[in-house]
Short mmCIF file of C-alpha atoms in Angstrom, two decimals:
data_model
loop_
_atom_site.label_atom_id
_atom_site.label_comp_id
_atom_site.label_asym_id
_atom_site.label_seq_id
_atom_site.Cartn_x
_atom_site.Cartn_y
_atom_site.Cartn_z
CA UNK C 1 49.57 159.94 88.45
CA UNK C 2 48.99 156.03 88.59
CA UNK C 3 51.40 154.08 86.00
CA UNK C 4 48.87 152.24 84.38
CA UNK C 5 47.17 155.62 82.92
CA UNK C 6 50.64 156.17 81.22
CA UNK C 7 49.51 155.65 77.80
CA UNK C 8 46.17 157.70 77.83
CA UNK C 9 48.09 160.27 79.79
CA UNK C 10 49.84 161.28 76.91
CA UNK C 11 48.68 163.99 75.37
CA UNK C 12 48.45 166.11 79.17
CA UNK C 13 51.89 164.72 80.20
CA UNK C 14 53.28 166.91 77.06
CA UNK C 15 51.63 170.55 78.55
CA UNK C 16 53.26 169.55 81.98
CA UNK C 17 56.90 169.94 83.36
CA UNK C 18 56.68 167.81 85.92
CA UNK C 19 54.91 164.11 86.48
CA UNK C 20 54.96 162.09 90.07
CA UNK C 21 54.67 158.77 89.71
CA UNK C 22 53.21 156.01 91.80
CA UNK C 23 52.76 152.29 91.28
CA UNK C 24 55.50 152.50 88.55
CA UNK C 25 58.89 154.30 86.95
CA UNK C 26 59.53 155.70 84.09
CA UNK C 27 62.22 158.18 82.45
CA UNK C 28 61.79 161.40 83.08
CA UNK C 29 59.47 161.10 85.68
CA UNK C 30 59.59 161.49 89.70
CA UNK C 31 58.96 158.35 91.57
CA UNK C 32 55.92 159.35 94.51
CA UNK C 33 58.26 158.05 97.59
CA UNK C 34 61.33 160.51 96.42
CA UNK C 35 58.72 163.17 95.54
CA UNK C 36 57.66 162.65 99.64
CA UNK C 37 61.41 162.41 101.03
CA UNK C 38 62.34 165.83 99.48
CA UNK C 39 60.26 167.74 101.02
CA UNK C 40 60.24 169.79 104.39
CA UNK C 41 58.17 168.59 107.25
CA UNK C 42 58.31 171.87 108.71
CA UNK C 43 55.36 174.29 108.79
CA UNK C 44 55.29 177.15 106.29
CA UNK C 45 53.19 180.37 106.00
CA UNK C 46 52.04 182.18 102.59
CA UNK C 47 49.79 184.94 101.61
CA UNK C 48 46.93 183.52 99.48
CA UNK C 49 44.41 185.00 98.00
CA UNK C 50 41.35 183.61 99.39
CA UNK C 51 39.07 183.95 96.07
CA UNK C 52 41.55 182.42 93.95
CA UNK C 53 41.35 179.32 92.02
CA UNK C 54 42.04 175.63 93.52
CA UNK C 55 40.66 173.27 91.13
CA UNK C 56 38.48 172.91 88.11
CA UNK C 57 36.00 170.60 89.26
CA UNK C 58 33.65 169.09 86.03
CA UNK C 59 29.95 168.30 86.70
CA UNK C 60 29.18 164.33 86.09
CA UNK C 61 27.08 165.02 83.09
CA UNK C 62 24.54 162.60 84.32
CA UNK C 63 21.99 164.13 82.22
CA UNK C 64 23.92 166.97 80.42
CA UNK C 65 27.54 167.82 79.44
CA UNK C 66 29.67 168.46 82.05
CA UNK C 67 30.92 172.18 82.73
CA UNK C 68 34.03 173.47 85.07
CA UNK C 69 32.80 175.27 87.84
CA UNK C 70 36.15 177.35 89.43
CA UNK C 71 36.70 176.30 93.35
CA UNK C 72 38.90 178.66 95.14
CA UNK C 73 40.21 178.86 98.30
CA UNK C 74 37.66 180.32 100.24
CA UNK C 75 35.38 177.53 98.71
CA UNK C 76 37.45 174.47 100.46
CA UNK C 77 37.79 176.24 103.42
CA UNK C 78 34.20 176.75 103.96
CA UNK C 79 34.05 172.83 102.78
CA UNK C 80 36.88 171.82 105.33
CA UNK C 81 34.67 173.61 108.22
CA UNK C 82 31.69 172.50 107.56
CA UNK C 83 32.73 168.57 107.02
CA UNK C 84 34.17 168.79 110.40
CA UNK C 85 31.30 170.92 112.37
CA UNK C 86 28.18 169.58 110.55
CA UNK C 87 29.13 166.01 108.95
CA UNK C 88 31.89 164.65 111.20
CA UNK C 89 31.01 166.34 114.50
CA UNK C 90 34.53 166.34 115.75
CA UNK C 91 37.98 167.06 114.45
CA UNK C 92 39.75 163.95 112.63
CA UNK C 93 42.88 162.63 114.55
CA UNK C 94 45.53 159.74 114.46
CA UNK C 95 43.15 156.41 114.83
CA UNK C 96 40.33 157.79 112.07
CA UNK C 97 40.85 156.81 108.74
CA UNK C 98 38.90 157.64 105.95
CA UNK C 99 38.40 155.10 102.87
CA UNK C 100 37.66 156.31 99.56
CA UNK C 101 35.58 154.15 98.13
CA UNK C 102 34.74 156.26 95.12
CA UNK C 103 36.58 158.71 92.46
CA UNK C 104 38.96 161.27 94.67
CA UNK C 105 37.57 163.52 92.20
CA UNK C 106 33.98 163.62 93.42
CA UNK C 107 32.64 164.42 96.78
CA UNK C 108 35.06 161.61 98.62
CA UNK C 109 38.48 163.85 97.61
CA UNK C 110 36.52 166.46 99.78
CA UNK C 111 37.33 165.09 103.21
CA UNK C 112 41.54 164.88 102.28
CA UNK C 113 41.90 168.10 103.21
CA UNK C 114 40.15 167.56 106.54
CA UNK C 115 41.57 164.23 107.21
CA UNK C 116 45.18 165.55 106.43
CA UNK C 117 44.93 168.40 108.17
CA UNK C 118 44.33 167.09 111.15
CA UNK C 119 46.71 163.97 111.00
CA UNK C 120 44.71 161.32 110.54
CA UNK C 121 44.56 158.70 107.16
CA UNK C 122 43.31 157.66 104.40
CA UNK C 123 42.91 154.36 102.50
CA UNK C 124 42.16 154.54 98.40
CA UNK C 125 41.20 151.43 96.49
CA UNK C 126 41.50 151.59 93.09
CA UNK C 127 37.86 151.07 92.18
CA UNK C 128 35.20 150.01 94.46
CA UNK C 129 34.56 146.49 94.79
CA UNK C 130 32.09 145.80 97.50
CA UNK C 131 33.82 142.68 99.12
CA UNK C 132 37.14 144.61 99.17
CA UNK C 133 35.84 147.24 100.75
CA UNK C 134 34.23 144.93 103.54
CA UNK C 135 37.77 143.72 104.16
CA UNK C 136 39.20 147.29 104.43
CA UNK C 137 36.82 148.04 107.32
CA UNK C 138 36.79 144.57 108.78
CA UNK C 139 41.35 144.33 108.59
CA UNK C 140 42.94 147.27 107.41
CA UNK C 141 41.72 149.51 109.68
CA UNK C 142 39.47 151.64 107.77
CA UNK C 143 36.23 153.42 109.56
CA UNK C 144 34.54 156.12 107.88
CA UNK C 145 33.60 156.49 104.20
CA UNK C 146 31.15 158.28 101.66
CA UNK C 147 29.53 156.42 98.97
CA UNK C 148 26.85 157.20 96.61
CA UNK C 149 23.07 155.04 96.79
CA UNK C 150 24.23 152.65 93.63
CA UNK C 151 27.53 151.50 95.81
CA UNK C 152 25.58 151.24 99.03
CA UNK C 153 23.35 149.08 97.23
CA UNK C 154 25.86 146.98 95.82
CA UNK C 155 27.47 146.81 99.45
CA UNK C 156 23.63 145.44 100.71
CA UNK C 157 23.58 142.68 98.29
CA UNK C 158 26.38 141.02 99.56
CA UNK C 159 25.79 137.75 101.12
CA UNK C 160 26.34 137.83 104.84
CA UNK C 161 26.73 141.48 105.24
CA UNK C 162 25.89 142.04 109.00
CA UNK C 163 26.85 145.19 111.72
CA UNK C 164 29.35 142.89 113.12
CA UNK C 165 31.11 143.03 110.04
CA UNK C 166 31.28 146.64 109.75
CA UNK C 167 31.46 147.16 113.23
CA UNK C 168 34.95 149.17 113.05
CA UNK C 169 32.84 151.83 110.78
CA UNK C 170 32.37 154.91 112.57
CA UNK C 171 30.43 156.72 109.61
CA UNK C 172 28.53 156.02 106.58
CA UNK C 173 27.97 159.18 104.90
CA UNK C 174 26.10 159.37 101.42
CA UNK C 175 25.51 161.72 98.92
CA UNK C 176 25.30 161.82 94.76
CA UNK C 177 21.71 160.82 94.38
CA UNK C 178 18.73 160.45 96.43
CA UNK C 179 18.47 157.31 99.07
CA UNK C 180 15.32 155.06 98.74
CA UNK C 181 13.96 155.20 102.36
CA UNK C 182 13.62 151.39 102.51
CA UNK C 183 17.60 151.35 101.71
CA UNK C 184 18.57 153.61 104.48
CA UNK C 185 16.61 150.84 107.00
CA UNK C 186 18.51 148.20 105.46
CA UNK C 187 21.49 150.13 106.08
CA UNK C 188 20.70 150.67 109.92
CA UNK C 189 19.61 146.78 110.01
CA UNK C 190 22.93 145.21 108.33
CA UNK C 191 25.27 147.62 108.28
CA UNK C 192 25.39 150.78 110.57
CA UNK C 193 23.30 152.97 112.30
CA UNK C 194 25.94 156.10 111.89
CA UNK C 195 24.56 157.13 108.80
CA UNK C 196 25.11 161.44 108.01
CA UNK C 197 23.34 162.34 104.44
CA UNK C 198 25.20 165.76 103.05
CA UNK C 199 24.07 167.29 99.90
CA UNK C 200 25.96 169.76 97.51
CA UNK C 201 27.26 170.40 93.97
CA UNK C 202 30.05 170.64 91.80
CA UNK C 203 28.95 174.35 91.65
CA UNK C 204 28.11 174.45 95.51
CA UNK C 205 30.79 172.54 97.59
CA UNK C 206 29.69 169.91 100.30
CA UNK C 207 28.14 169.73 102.31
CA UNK C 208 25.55 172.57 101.72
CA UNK C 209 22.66 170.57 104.19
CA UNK C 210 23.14 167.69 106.65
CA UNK C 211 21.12 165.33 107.38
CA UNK C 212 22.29 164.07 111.23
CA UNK C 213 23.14 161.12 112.24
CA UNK C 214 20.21 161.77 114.91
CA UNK C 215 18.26 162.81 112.15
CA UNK C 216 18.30 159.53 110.94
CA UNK C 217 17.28 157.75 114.35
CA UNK C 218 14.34 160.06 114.43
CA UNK C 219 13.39 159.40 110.91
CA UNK C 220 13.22 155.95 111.73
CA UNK C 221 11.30 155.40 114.96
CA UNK C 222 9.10 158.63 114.26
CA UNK C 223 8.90 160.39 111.58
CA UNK C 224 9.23 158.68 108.38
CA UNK C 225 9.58 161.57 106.27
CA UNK C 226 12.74 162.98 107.63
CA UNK C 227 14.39 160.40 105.99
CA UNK C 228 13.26 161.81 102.17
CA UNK C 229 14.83 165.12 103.74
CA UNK C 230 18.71 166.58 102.67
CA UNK C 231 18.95 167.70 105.98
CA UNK C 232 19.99 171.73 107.14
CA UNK C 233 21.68 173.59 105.55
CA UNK C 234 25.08 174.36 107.48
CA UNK C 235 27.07 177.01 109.32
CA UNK C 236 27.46 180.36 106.89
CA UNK C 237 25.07 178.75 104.17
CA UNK C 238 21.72 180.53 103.34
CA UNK C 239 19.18 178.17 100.94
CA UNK C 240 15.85 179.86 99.60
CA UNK C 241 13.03 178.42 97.25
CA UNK C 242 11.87 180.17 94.39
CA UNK C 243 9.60 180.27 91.43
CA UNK C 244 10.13 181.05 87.89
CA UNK C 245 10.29 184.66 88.85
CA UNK C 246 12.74 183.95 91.62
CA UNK C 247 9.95 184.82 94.13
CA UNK C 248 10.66 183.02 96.77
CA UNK C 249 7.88 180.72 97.64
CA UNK C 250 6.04 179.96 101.45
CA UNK C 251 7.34 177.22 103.51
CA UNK C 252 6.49 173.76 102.21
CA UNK C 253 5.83 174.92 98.65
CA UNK C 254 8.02 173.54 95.65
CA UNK C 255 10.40 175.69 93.46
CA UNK C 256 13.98 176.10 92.72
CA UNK C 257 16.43 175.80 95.39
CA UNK C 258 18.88 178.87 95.45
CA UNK C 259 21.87 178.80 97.35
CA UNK C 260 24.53 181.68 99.35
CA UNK C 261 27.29 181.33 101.23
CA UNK C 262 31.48 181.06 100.71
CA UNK C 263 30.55 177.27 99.14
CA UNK C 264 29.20 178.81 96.27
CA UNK C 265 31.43 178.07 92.97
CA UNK C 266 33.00 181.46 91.62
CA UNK C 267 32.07 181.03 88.27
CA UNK C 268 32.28 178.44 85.50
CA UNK C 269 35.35 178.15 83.40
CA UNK C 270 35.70 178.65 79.34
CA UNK C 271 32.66 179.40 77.21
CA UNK C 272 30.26 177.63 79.62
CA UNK C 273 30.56 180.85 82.22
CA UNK C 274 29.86 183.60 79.44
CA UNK C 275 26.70 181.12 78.40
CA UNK C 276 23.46 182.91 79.77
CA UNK C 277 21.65 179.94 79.20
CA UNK C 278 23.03 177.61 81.73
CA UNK C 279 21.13 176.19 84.13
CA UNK C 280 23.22 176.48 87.23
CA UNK C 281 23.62 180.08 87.61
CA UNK C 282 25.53 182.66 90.25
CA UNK C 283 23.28 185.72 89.95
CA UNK C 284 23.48 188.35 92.31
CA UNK C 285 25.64 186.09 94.96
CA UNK C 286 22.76 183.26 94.59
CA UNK C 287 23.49 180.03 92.74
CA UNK C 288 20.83 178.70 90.96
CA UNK C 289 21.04 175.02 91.34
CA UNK C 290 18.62 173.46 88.67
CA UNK C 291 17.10 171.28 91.88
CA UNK C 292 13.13 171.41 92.58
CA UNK C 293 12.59 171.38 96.38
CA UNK C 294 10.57 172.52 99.63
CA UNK C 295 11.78 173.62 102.87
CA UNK C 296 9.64 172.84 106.10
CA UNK C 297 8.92 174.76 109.06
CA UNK C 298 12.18 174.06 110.59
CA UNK C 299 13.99 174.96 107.37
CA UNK C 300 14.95 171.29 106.65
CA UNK C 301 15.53 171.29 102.68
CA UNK C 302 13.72 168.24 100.99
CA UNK C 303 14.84 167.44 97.11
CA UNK C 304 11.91 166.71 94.96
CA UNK C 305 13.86 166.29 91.96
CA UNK C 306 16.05 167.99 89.59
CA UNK C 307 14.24 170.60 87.65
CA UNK C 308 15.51 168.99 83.94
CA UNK C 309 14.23 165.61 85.32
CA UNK C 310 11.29 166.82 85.70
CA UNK C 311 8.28 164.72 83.65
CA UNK C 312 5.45 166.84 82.06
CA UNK C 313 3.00 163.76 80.87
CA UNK C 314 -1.10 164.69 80.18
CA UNK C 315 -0.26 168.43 81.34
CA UNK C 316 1.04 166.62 84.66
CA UNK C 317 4.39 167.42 86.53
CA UNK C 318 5.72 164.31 87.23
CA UNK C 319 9.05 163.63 89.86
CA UNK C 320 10.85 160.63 89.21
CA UNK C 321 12.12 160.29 92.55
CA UNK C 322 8.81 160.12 94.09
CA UNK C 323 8.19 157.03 91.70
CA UNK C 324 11.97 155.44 92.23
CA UNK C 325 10.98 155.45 96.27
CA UNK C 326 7.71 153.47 95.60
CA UNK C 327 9.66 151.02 93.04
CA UNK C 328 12.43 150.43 95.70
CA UNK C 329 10.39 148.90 98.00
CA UNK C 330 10.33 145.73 96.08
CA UNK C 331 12.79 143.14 97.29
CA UNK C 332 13.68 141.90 94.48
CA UNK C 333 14.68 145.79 92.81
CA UNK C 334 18.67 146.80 93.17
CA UNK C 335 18.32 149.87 91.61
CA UNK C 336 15.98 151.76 89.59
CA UNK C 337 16.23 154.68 87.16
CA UNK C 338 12.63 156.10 86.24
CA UNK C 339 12.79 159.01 82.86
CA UNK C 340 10.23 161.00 80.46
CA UNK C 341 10.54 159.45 76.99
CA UNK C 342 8.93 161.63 73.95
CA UNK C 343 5.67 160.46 73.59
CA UNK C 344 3.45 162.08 70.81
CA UNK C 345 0.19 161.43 72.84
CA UNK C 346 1.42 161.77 76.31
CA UNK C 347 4.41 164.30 75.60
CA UNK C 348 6.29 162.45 77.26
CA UNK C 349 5.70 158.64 78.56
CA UNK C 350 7.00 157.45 82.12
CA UNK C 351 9.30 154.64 81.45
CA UNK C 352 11.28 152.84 84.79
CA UNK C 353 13.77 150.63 83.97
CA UNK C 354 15.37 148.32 87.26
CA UNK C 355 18.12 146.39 88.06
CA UNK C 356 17.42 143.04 90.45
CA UNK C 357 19.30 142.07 93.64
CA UNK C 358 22.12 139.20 92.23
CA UNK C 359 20.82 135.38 91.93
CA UNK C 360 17.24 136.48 91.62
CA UNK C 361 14.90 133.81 90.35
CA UNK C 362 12.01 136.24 90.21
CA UNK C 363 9.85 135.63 86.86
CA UNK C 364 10.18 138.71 84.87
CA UNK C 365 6.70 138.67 83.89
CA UNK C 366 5.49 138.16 87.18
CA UNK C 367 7.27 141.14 88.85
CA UNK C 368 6.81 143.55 86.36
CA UNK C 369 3.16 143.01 87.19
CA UNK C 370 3.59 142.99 90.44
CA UNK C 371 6.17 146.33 90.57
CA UNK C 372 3.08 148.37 88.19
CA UNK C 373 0.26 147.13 90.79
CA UNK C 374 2.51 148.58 93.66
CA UNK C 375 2.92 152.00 92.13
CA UNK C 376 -0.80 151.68 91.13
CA UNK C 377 -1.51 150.99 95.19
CA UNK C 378 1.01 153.94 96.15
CA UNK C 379 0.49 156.58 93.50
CA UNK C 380 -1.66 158.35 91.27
CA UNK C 381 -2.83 156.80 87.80
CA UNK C 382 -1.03 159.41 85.82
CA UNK C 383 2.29 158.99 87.50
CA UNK C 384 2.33 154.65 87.23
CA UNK C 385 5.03 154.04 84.60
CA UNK C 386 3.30 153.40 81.08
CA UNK C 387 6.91 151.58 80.53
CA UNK C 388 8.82 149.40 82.98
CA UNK C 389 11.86 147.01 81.91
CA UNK C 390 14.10 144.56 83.60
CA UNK C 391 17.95 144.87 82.60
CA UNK C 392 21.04 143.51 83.49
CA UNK C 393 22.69 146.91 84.52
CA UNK C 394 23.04 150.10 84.44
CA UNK C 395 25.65 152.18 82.82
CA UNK C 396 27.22 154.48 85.34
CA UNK C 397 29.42 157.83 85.30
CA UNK C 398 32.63 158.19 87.01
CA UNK C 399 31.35 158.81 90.31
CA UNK C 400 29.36 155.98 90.29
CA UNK C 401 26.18 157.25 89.58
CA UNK C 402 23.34 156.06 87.14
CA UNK C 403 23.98 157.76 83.82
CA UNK C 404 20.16 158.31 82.56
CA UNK C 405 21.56 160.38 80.14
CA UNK C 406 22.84 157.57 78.72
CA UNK C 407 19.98 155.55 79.34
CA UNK C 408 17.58 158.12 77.40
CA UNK C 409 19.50 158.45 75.04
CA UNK C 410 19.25 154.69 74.15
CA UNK C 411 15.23 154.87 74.90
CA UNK C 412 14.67 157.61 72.62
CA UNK C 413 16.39 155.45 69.86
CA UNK C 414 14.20 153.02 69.45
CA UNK C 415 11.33 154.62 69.15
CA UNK C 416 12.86 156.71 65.84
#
C-alpha cells in the first residue's frame, strides 16, 4: 500500500495481519524494500487449483453500480497467453518496459503478470499526467503502454506532440471505451503507428478480440471501417450474437454479444451472483455481456453500443457511439459523451454534451451550430441531438473513463 492512503486505509488495515509499505514507514508495518530482501529468488512449484479465485475485480460503474466478478487462475492464464500471442506478438524480455499510465486495477495491471514473467519492467506513475508521461517514454526508458480514448486524447492535445517524441514507444494499445476513428489517425500522424485495440470485461478478461496492429494500417489506407471494428476474437475464445431469445443472429446483423472461453469470469461475488436480474450473465458456459454488436464475414466483432446505452427516441433505436464518431470529427471537440434523457414527448431526448481541445477560442454559439449541422449532414434527422452543451469537463471513474452515469444523473435533475 502507498503511505499517503494511510488514513483512508483504516478501516481495511484492521481485517488484515499484515501491511507492506512503500513511499513511507510506519509502526507495525513492513517497509516494501525489506518485504523484497526476504524473500527467495529461487523457483518454487505448488499445486493450484486452476478454477480458484485470484482477485475480486469490481466493474467501473460507468453507468450502473459496480459488481465483483471472481477471476481465478485459469482466467489470468488464459489473459497472460493471449496478451502475449494476440496483443504483444512476442514474449516480453529485459529492454521492454511497460508504463502504466492508468489504475493497476483496470486493464493496465493485466500485462504485470506477462511483463514479470518474462523479466522485463514496469514503470507506474502515480496518476496520469500527459506531459509526464511524454517524459517517461522520451527519458526513462519506457515503451509500451495501454490507455483508455479520454487519456489518449488528453496525450493529443499537448502542444508539440510529434512521433519523434514518442519514438522509443513500441506499442500503444487502447481499450475502455470506443476510439473516434478521426482520433486513431491523429494517433498514427503525431504519435505512433503501433497502435493494437483489445476489448474485454471485468466479467471477461482481456483481451477477448484484437484489433492488429496491421489491422490498423489497413483500416487506414483501405478500408475505413475496420477501424470502428474490436478486432478477433483470440486463441480459445468463442463470441456469438444473439437476439432477445438468444438466437443467434446471421452475420452482419445486431444483437447481444455472448462470449466462451477460460476468460470468462466464474461468477460474481456476494448478492450480485444469486441476482437473476443482472445484466452480465454466465448461463450455460456463455457470458452475456450487456454489449450490442455485429460480426462480419470474417468474424471481426464490431461494438455498436452497450445494450443499457441504448436510446429508444420516436420508437427509434438510437446508438450513441454512432453519434459520438460524427461529433468527433470536429476540431475543436476533446471529448464527447452523447445519453437518452427522459423526455415525455420523445421518451427519451438525445442530449451530447463535449469537452473542447485546451485554449480554444471557438464561439460557443457558433460551434454548437456548426457541430448540429454536421450530424444533420452525417446522420439521420431522428438521431441529431435535440440537446448539445459545451462544458468544462467531464467527471471521470477510476479508470479514467467518462462517468455518464454521473453525467445523467445531473441531466435528469434539472428537468424535475
Amino acid at each position: 500500500m502507498d503511505a499517503k492512503f494511510w488514513d483512508e486505509s483504516a478501516p481495511v488495515r484492521e481485517l488484515v495481519d499484515h501491511v507492506i509499505l512503500i513511499h513511507g514507514e510506519h509502526d507495525g508495518t513492513t517497509p516494501y524494500e525489506a518485504f523484497l530482501a526476504k524473500q527467495d529468488s529461487h523457483a518454487f512449484s505448488t499445486a493450484i487449483d486452476p478454477d480458484s479465485i485470484v482477485s475480486l475485480n469490481y466493474s467501473s460503474g460507468t453507468t450502473g453500480n459496480p459488481k465483483g466478478a471472481i477471476r481465478t487462475h485459469r482466467n489470468r492464464t488464459a489473459s497472460l497467453n493471449n496478451i502475449v500471442s494476440d496483443i504483444l506478438g512476442r514474449v516480453p524480455n529485459e529492454t521492454d518496459c511497460w508504463v502504466h499510465a492508468g489504475p493497476v486495477t483496470h486493464t493496465s495491471g493485466l500485462f504485470v503478470l506477462p511483463y514479470f514473467t518474462f523479466g522485463a519492467k514496469q514503470i507506474v506513475l502515480a496518476k496520469y499526467d500527459p506531459e509526464e508521461f511524454i517524459d517517461v517514454i522520451q527519458n526513462r526508458g519506457g515503451n509500451a503502454t495501454a490507455l483508455v480514448p479520454t487519456m489518449v486524447a488528453r496525450l493529443l492535445a499537448v502542444d508539440g506532440i510529434t512521433k519523434e517524441k514518442m519514438a522509443n514507444l513500441r506499442m500503444l494499445g487502447y481499450a475502455g471505451a470506443p476510439m473516434p476513428p478521426d482520433q486513431i489517425k491523429q494517433c498514427h500522424e503525431r504519435i505512433t503507428t503501433k497502435m493494437v485495440q483489445y476489448y474485454g470485461l471485468v466479467e471477461a478478461i482481456p483481451p477477448v478480440t484484437v484489433l492488429s496492429e496491421a489491422d490498423h494500417a489497413l483500416g487506414l489506407s483501405e478500408n475505413p471501417e475496420l477501424l470502428t471494428s474490436a478486432g478477433n476474437p483470440c486463441v480459445g475464445v468463442e463470441i456469438l450474437i444473439v437476439d432477445e431469445n438468444g438466437k443467434e443472429v446471421p452475420v452482419g446483423e445486431i444483437g447481444e454479444v455472448i462470449t466462451r472461453g477460460d476468460h470468462v469470469m466464474r461468477g460474481y461475488y456476494g448478492a450480485a451472483g444469486q441476482d437473476a436480474t443482472v445484466t452480465k450473465a454466465v448461463r450455460d458456459g456463455w457470458l452475456h455481456t450487456g454489449d450490442l454488436g455485429r460480426i462480419d464475414a470474417d468474424n471481426r466483432l464490431y461494438l455498436v453500443d452497450r445494450k443499457g446505452d441504448m436510446i429508444i427516441s420516436g420508437g427509434y433505436n438510437i446508438y450513441p457511439r454512432e453519434i459520438e464518431d460524427v461529433i468527433a470529427e470536429i476540431p475543436e471537440v476533446l471529448e464527447v459523451a452523447v445519453m437518452g434523457i427522459h423526455d415525455v414527448e420523445w421518451g427519451q431526448r438525445v442530449t451530447a454534451m463535449v469537452t473542447l481541445v485546451p485554449n480554444s477560442t471557438a464561439d460557443h454559439t457558433e460551434l454548437t451550430n456548426r457541430i448540429l449541422e454536421h450530424c444533420k449532414a452525417r446522420m439521420a434527422s431522428y438521431k441529431k441531438p435535440k440537446d448539445l452543451r459545451i462544458v468544462a469537463e467531464f467527471p471521470l471513474n477510476s479508470t479514467g473513463k467518462i462517468a455518464k452515469k454521473i453525467l445523467k444523473q445531473q441531466l435528469e435533475a434539472e428537468g424535475k
